[in-house]
Short mmCIF file of C-alpha atoms in Angstrom, two decimals:
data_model
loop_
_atom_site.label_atom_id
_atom_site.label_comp_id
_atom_site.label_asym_id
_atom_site.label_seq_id
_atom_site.Cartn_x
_atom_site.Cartn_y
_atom_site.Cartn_z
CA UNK A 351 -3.87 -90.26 -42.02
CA UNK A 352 -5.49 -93.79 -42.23
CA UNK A 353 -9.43 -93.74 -41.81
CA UNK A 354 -11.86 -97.11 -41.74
CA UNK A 355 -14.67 -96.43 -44.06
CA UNK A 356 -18.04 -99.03 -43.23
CA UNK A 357 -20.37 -98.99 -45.71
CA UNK A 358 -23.60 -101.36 -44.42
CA UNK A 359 -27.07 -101.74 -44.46
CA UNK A 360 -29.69 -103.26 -41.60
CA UNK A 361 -30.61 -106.47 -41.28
CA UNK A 362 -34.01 -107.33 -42.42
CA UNK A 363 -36.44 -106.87 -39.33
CA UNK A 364 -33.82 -104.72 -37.68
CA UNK A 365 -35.33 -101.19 -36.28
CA UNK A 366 -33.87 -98.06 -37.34
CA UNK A 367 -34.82 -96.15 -34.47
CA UNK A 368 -33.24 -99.10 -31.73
CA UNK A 369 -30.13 -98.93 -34.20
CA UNK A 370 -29.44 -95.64 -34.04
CA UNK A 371 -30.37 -95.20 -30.11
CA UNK A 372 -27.73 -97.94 -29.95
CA UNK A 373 -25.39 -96.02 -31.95
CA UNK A 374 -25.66 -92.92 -29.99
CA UNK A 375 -25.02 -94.44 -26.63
CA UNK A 376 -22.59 -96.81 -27.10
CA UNK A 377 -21.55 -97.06 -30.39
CA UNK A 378 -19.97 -93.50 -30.58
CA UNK A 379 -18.90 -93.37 -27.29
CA UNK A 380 -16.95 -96.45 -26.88
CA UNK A 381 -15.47 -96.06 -30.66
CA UNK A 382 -14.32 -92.73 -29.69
CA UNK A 383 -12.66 -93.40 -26.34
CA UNK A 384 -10.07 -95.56 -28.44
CA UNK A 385 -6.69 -94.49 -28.01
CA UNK A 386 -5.90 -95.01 -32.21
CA UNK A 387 -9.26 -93.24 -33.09
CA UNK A 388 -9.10 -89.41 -33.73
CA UNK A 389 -12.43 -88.84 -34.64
CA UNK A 390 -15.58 -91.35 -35.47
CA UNK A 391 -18.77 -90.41 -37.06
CA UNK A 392 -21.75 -92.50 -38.13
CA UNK A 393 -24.08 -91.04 -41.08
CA UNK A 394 -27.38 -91.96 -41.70
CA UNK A 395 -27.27 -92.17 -46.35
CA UNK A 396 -30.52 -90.40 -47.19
CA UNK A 397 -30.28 -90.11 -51.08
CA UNK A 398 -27.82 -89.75 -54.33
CA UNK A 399 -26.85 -86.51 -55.28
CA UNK A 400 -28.46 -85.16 -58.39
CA UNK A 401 -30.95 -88.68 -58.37
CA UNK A 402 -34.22 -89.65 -56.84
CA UNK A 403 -33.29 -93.16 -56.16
CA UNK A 404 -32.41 -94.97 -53.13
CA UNK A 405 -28.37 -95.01 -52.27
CA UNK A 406 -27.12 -98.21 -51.98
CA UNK A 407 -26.21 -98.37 -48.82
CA UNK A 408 -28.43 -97.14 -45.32
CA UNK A 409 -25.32 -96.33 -42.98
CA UNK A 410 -21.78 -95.03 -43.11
CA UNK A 411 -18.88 -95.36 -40.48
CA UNK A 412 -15.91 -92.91 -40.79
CA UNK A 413 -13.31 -93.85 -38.25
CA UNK A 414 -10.40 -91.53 -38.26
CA UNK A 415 -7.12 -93.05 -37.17
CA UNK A 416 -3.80 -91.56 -35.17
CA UNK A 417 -2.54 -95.13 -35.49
CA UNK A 418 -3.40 -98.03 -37.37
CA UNK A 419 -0.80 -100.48 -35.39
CA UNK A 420 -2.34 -99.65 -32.42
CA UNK A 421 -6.11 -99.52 -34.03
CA UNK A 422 -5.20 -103.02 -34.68
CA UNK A 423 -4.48 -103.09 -31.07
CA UNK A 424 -7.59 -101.63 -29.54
CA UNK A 425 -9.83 -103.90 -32.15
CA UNK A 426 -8.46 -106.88 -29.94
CA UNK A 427 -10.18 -105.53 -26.71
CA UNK A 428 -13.08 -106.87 -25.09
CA UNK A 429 -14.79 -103.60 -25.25
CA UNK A 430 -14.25 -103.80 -29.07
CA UNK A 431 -15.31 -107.15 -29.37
CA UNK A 432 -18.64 -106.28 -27.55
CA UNK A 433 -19.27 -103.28 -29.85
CA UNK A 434 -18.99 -105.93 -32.51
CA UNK A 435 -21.12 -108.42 -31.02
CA UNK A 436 -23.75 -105.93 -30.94
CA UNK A 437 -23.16 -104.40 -34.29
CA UNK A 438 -23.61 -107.41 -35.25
CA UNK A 439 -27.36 -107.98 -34.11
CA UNK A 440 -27.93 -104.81 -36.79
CA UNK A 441 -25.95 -104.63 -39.23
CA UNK A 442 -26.19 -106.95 -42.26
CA UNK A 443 -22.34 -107.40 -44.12
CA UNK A 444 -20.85 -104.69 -43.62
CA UNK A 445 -17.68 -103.74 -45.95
CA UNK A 446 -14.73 -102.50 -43.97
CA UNK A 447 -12.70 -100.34 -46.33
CA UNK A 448 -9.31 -99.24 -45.25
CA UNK A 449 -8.31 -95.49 -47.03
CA UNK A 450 -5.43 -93.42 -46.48
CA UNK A 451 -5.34 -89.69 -47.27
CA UNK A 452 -3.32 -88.81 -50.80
#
């Protein structure tokens, strides 16, 4: 299976709480209603295992795929490209990683 892992942090002045209302209302919805995406989860990164100190990153994306071709697809929408507009008002470089399962 082929997953999209986004590792990202907010932008500075960007509120957590408006973030994730936004992620809970349309950001999960709209991801998940994708034809390619079999599951989608968004995780809040509260702390390092066996550490006090901060993670390096805020947020995590797990997008789990049926198809990449046709994620590739869907990514072209408008809905998509609205998702990303807006994503993009929070989130400050994210890093897309592409990850198959071994």
């Amino acid at each position: 299976m082929d997953s999209v892992i986004v590792l990202f942090n907010l932008k500075e002045g960007a509120d957590p709480a408006e973030y994730q209302a936004w992620a809970r209302s349309r950001d999960l919805v709209e991801v998940n209603r994708l034809p390619s995406v079999e599951n989608f989860r968004v995780l809040r990164c509260v702390g390092l295992l066996g550490g006090t100190d901060a993670p390096p990153y805020q947020y995590a994306e797990v997008i789990d795929l049926n198809s990449m071709e046709k994620f590739g697809e869907d990514i072209q929408s408008d809905t998509v490209g609205q998702l990303a507009a807006e994503f993009g008002q929070f989130a400050d470089s994210p890093i897309f990683i592409h990850c198959q399962d071994l």
